Tab-separated table of C-alpha atoms in Angstrom:
chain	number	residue	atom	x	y	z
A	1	UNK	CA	118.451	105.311	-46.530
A	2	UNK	CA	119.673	106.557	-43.123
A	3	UNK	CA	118.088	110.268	-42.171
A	4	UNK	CA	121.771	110.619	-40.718
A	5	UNK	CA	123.993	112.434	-42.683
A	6	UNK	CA	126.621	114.845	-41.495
A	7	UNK	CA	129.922	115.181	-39.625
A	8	UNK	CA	132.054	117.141	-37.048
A	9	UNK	CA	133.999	120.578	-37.101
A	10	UNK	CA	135.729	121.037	-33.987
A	11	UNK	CA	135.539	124.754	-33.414
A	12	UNK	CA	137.373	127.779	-32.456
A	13	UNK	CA	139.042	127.866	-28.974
A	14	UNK	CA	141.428	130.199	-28.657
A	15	UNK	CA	144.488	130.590	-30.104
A	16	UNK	CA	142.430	127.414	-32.047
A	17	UNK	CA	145.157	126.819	-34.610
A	18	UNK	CA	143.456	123.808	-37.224
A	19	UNK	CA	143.952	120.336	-35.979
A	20	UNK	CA	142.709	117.326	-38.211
A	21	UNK	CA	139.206	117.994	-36.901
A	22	UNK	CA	139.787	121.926	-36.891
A	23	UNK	CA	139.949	122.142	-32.967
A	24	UNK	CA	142.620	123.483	-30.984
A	25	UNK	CA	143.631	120.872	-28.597
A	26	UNK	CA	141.753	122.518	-25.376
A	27	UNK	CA	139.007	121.208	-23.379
A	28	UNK	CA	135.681	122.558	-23.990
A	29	UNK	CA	133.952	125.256	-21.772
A	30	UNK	CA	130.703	124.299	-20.221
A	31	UNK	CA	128.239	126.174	-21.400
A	32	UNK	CA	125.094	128.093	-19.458
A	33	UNK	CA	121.853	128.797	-21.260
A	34	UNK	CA	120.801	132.400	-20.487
A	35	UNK	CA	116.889	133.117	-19.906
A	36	UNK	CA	114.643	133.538	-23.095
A	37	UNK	CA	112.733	131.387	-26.051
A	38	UNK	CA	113.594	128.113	-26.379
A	39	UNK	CA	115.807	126.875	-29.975
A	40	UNK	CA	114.679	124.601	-32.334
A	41	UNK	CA	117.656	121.661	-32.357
A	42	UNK	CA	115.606	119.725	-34.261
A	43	UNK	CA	117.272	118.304	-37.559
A	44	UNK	CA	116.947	119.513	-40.732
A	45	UNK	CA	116.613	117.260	-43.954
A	46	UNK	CA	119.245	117.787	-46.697
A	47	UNK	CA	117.117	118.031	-49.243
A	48	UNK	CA	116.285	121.566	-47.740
A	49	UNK	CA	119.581	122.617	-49.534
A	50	UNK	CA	120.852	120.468	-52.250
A	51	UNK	CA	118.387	119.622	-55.474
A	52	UNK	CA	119.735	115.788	-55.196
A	53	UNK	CA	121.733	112.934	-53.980
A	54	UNK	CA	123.031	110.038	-54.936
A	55	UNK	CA	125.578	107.171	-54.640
A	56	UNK	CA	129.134	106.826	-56.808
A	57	UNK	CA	130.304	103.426	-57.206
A	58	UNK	CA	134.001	103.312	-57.622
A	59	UNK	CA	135.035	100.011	-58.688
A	60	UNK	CA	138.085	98.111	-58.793
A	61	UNK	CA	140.067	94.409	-59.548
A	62	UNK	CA	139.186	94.282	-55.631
A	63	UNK	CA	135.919	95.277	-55.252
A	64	UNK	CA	133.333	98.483	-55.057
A	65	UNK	CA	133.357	101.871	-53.075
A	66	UNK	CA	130.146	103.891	-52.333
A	67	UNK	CA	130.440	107.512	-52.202
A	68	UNK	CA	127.612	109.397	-51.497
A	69	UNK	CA	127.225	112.499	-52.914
A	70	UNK	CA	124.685	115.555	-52.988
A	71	UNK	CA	124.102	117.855	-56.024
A	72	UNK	CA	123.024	121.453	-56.838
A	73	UNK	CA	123.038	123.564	-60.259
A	74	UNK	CA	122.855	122.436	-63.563
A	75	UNK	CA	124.724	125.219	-65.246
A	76	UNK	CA	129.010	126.246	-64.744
A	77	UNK	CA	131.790	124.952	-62.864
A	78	UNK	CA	131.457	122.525	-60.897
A	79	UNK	CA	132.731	123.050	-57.153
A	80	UNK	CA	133.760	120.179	-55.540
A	81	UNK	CA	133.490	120.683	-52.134
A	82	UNK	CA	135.757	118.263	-49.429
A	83	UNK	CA	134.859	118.766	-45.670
A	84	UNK	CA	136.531	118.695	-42.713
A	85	UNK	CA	137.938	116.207	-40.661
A	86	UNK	CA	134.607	114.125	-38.478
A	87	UNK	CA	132.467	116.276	-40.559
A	88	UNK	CA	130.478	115.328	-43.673
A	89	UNK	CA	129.299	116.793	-46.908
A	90	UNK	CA	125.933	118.185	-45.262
A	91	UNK	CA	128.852	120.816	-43.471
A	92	UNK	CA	128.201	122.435	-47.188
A	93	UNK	CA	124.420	122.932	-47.570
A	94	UNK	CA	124.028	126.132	-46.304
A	95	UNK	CA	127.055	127.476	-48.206
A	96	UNK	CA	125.730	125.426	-50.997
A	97	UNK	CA	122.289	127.628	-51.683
A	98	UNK	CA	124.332	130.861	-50.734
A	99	UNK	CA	126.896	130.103	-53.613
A	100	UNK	CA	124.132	128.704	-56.015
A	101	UNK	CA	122.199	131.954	-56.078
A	102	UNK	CA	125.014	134.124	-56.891
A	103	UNK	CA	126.635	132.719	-59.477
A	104	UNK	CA	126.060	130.601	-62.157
A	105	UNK	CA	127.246	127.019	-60.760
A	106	UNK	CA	127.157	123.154	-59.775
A	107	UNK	CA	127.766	122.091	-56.613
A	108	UNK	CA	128.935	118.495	-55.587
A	109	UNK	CA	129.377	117.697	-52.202
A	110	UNK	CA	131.071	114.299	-51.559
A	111	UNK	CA	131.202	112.288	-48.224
A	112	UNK	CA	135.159	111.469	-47.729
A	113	UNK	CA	135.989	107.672	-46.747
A	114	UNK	CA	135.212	107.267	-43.582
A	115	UNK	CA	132.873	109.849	-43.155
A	116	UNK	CA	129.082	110.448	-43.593
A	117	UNK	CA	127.594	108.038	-45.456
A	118	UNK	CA	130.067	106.745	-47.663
A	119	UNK	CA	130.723	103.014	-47.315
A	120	UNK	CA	134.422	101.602	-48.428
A	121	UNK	CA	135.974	98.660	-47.595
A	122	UNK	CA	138.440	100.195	-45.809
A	123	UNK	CA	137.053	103.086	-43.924
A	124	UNK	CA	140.357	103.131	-41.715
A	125	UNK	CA	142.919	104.034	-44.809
A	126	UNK	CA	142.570	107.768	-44.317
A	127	UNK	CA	146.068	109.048	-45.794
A	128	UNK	CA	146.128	111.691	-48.063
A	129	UNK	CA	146.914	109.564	-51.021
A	130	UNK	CA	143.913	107.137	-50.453
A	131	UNK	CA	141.913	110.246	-49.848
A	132	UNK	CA	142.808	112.275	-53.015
A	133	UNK	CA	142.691	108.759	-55.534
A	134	UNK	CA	139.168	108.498	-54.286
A	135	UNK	CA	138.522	111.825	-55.469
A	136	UNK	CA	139.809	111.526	-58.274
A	137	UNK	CA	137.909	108.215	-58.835
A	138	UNK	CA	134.439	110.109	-58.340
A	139	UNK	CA	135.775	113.038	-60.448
A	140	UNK	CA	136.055	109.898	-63.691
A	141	UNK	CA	133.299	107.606	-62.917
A	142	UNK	CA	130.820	110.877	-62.825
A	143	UNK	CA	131.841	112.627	-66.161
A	144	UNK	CA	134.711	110.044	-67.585
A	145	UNK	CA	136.845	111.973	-70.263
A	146	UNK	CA	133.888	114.760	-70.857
A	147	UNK	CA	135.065	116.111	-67.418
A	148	UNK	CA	133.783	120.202	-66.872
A	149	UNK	CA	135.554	122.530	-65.492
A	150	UNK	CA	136.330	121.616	-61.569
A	151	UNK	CA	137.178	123.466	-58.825
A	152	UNK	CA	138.304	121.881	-55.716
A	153	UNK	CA	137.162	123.917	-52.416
A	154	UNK	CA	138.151	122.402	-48.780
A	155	UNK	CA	137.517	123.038	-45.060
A	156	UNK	CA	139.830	122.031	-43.169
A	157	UNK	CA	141.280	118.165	-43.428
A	158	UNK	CA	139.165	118.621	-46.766
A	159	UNK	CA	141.500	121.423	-47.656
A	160	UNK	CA	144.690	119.403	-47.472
A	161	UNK	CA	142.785	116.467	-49.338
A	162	UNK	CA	141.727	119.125	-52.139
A	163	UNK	CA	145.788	120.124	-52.177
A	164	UNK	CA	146.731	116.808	-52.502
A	165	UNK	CA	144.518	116.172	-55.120
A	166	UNK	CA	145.649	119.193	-57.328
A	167	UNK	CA	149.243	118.217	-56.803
A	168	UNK	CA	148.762	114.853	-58.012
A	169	UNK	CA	146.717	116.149	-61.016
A	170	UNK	CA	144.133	113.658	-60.001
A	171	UNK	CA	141.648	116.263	-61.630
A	172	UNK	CA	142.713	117.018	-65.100
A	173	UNK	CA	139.922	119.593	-65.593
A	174	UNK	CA	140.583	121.188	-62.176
A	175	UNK	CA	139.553	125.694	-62.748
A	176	UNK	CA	140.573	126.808	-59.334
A	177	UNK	CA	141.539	125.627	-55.473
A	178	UNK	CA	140.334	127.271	-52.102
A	179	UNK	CA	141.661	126.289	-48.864
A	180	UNK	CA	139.431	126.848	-45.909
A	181	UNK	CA	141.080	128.024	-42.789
A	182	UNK	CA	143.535	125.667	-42.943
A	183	UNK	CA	147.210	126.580	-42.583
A	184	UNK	CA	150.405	123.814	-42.461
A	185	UNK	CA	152.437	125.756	-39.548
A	186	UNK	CA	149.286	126.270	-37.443
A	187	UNK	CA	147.764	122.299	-37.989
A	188	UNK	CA	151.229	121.178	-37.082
A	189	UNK	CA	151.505	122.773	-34.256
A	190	UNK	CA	147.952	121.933	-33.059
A	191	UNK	CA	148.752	117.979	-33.500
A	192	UNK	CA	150.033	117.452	-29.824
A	193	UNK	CA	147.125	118.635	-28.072
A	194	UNK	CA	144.943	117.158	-30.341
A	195	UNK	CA	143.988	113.737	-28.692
A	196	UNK	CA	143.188	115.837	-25.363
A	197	UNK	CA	140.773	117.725	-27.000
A	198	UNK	CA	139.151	114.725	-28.476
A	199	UNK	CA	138.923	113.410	-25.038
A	200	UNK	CA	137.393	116.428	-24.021
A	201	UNK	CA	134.331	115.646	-25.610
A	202	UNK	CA	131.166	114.179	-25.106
A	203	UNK	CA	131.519	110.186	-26.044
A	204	UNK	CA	127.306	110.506	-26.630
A	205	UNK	CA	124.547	112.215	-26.665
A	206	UNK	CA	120.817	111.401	-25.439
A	207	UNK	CA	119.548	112.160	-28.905
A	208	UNK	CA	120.095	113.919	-32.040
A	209	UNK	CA	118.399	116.920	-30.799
A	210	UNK	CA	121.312	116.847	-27.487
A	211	UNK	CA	123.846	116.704	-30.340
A	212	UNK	CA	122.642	119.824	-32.114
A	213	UNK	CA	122.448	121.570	-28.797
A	214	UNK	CA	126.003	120.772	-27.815
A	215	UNK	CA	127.552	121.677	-31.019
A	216	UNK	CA	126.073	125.156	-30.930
A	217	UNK	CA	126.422	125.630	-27.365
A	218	UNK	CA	130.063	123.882	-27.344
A	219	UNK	CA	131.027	126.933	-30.196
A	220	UNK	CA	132.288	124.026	-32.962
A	221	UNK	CA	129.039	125.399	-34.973
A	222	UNK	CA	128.148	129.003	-34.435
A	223	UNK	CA	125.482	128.497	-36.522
A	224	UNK	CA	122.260	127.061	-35.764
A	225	UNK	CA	120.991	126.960	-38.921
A	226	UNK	CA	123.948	124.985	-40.134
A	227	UNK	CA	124.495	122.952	-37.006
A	228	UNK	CA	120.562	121.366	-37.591
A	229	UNK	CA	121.760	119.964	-41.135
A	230	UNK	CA	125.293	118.885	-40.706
A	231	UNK	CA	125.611	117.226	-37.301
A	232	UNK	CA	122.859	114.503	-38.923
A	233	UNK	CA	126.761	113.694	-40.933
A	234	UNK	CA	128.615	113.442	-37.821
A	235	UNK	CA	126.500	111.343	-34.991
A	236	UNK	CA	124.715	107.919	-35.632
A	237	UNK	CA	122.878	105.941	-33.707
A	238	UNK	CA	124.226	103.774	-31.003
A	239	UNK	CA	123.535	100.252	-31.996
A	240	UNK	CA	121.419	98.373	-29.524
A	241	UNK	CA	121.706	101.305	-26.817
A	242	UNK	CA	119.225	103.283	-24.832
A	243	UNK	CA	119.746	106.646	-23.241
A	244	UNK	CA	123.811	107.213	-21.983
A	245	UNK	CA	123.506	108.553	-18.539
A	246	UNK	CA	127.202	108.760	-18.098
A	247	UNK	CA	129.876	111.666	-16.681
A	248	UNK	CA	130.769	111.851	-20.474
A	249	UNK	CA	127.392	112.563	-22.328
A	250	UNK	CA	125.875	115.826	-23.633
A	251	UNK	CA	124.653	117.037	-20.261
A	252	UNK	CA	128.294	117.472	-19.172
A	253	UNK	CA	128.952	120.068	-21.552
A	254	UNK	CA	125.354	121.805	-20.766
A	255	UNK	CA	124.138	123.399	-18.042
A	256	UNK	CA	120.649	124.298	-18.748
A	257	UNK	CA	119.737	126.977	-16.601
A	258	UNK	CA	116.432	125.971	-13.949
A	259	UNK	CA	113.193	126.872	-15.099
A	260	UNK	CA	110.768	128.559	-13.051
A	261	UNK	CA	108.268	125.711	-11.445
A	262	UNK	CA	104.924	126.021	-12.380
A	263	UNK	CA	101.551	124.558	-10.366
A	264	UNK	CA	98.702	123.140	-11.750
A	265	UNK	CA	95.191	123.383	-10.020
A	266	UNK	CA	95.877	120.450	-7.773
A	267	UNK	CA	99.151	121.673	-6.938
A	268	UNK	CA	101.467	119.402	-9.343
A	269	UNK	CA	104.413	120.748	-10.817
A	270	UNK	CA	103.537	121.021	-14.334
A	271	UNK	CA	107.489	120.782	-15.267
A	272	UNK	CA	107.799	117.581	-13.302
A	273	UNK	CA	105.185	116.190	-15.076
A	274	UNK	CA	106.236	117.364	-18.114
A	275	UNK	CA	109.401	115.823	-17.568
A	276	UNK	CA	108.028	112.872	-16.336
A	277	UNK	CA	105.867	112.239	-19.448
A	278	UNK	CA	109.067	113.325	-21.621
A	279	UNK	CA	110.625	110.106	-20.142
A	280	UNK	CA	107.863	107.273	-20.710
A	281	UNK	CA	106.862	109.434	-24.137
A	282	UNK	CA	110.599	109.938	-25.774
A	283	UNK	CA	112.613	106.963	-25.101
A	284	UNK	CA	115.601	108.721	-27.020
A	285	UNK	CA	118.563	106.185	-28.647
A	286	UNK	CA	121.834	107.284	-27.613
A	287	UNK	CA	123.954	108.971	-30.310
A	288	UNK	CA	127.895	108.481	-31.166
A	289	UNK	CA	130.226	110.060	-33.228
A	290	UNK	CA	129.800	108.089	-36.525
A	291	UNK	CA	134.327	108.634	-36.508
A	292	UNK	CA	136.639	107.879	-33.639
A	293	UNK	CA	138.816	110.627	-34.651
A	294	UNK	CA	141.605	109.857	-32.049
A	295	UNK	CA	142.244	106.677	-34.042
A	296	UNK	CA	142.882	108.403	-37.408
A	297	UNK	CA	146.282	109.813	-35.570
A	298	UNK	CA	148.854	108.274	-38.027
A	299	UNK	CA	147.172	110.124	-40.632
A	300	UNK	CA	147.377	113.613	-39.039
A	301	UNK	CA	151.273	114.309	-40.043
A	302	UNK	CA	150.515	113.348	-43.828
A	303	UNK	CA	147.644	115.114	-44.273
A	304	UNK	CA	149.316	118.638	-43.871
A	305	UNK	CA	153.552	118.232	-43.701
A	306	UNK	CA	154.363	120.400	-46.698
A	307	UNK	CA	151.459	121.561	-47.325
A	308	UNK	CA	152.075	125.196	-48.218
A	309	UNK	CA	154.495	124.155	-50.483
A	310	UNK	CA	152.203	122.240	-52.767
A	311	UNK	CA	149.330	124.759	-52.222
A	312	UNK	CA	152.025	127.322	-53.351
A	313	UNK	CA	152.912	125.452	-56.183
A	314	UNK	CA	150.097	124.193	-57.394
A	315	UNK	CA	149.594	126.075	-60.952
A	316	UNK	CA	145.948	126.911	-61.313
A	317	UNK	CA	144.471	130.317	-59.283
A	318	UNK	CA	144.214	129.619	-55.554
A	319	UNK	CA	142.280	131.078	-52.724
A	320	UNK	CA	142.401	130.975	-49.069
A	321	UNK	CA	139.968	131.749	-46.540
A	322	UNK	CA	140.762	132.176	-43.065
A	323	UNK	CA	139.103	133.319	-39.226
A	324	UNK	CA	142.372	135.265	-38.608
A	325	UNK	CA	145.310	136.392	-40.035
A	326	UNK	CA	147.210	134.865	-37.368
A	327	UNK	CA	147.255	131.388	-39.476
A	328	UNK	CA	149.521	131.909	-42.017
A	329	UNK	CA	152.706	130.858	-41.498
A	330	UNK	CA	155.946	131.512	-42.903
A	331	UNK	CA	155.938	129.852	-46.678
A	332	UNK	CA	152.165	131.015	-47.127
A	333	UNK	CA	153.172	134.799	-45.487
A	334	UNK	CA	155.822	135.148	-48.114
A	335	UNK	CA	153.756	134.067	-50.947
A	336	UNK	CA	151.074	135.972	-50.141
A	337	UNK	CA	153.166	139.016	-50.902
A	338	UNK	CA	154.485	138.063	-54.017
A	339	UNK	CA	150.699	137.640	-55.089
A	340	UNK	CA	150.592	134.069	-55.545
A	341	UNK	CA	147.182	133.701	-53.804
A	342	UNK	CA	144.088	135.648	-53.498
A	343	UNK	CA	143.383	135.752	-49.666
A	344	UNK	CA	140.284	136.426	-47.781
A	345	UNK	CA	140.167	136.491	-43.804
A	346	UNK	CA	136.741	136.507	-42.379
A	347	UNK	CA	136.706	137.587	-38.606
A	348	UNK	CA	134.195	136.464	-36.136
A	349	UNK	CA	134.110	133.068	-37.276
A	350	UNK	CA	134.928	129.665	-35.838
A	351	UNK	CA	136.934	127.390	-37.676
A	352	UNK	CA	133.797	125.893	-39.210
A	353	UNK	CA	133.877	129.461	-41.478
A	354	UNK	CA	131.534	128.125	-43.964
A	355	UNK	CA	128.702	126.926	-41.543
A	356	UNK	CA	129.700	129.540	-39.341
A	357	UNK	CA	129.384	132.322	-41.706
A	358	UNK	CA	127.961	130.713	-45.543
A	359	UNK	CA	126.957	133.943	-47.628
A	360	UNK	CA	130.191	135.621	-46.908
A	361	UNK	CA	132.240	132.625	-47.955
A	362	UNK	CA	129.840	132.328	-50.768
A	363	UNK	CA	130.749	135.572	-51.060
A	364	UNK	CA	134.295	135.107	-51.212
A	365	UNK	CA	134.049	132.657	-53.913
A	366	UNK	CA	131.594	134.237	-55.847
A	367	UNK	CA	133.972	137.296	-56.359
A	368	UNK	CA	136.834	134.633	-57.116
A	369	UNK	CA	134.732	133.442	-59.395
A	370	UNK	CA	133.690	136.312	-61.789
A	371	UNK	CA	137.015	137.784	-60.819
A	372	UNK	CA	138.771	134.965	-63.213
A	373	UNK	CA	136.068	134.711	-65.328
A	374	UNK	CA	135.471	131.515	-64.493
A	375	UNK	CA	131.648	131.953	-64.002
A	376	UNK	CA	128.712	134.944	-64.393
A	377	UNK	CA	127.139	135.746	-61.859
A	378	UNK	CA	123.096	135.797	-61.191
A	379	UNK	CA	120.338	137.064	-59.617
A	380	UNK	CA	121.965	140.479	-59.402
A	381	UNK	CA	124.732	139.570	-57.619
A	382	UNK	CA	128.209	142.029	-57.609
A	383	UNK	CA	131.280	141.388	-55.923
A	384	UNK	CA	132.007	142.731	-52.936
A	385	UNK	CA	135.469	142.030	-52.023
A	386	UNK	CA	138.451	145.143	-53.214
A	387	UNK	CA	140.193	142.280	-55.104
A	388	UNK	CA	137.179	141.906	-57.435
């Protein structure tokens, strides 16, 4: 089993409206360490977070699917959580022990085709209709016709997949659906500038460590805590390929400020050497993303062209999460004040809001929860939110 498993956010640049892979279609700012300790970028195992995983077989007159999915709770809904475009289900696992120890729950995070470490035979089908029937699939080969309650929660790309989904009643048990900062007016308008910001970033990265680095430093994860787990989803290993050294790996994006030389007694430079024995010592494999995004374009339109409308409509209670109030656009404005959704916005996030900030999007949904009595909570938990 690959110790890879998680995939990409792009974060908030302003005005960052949510493209397929949540970025906002500008280039992004080098970054300068400032003086202090040194981070831990190291990765973090998933099993830090979720209780299990394991691999769904779909099959079908044509063949098998392999979705790989990880597991919390044993008790209450289960919360089917969809990630993000270039991300993976590890995106989750922080949010995933927040939510699990407020309220009385079962988490199941599932790697989308294409994604993580899911294997189809057609990784490159990414529409929303392919997406949502494989959801659906998992959803009947896990529990068949003894289905439990479901909700469907989604970041992003996994938001519009989570839509489509409900819509389709693909879920016949489906509770409840949350949208995570995700908005149709503001991911349409982001699709044009979309492949530039792509472009903009690094094609590799020395190691997974690099990766890590960049994603916190780059602002896609705000989080560090989150970043360690997750981007293990989104990078893989070059195949065959030693350290990149080109204009277009992680150091571009980094600028490390110098550090102070230091002399030994015979009057080496103890960071030299350092550095020096870093190099013969650490032979790092280049990293890639384990998604070429930019080739998923046809897909972009049909993942979130009327997509308010069929959030809108869909029938069971809905919630939406956003970084700013400035998302919603016209159809979601107006039914937001005819009460039709239960918003939350959460400032001082990224567009990653649920690696960027977990316990208050746990939070969030914990209140939505207990506030439809869909769940009790635990451990002395009480909602916090005035529409609880």
């Amino acid at each position: 089993m690959s110790d890879l498993e998680k995939q990409l956010q792009l974060g908030r640049l302003p005005p960052r409206p949510p493209g397929p892979a949540g970025g906002s279609g500008q280039a992004l700012p080098k970054m300068r360490m400032g003086p202090g300790r040194k981070r831990d970028y190291s990765a973090v195992p998933w099993s830090q977070y979720f209780e299990s995983m394991e691999d769904v077989v779909v099959e079908s007159d044509s063949g098998k699917d392999t979705f790989r999915i990880y597991k919390s709770g044993s008790e209450g809904p289960v919360l089917l959580l969809l990630h993000g475009g270039g991300h993976s289900a590890l995106s989750w696992a922080v949010f995933t022990s927040a939510i699990i120890s407020r309220v009385q729950c079962r988490i199941v995070a599932l790697d989308l085709r294409g994604h993580g470490e899911t294997k189809v035979r057609n990784p490159e089908d990414l529409s929303a209709e392919t997406m949502s029937k494989d959801v659906g699939s998992v959803v009947e080969v896990m529990y068949g016709d003894l289905a439990p309650p479901i909700m469907l929660i989604g970041h992003s790309m996994g938001g519009a997949i989570a839509v489509h989904t409900a819509a389709s009643n693909l879920v016949p048990s489906l509770l409840g659906l949350c949208m995570i900062d995700v908005v149709e007016g503001t991911a349409m308008d982001a699709l044009n500038s979309m492949q530039n910001f792509l472009r903009s970033r690094p094609k590799t990265f020395k190691s997974l460590e690099n990766a890590i680095e960049w994603s916190v430093k780059s602002g896609q994860i705000r989080n560090l805590e989150s970043a360690r787990v997750s981007m293990v989803g989104q990078v893989k290993q070059c195949e065959g390929a030693a350290s990149p050294g080109g204009p277009k790996t992680i150091v571009e994006g980094i600028i490390e400020e110098e550090e102070e030389e230091e002399e030994d007694e015979n009057g080496e430079s103890m960071n030299k050497r350092k550095k020096d024995d870093d190099t013969e010592t650490k032979k790092d494999v280049a990293y890639t993303w384990r998604i070429e995004l930019a080739k998923t374009e046809t897909y972009w339109d049909g993942w979130f062209r009327g997509l308010s409308n069929l959030f809108l409509n869909c029938s069971v209670p809905k919630l939406l999460l956003l970084a700013g109030v400035d998302r919603l656009d016209k159809d979601l404005t107006i039914g937001q004040m005819q009460g039709k959704f239960q918003m939350q916005v959460l400032p001082q996030c990224g567009h990653a809001v649920h690696e960027d900030a977990p316990d208050k999007v746990a939070e969030a949904v914990a209140t939505f929860l207990i506030r439809h009595r869909f769940t009790e909570p635990i451990g002395g938990f009480q909602c916090v939110f005035p529409a609880c």
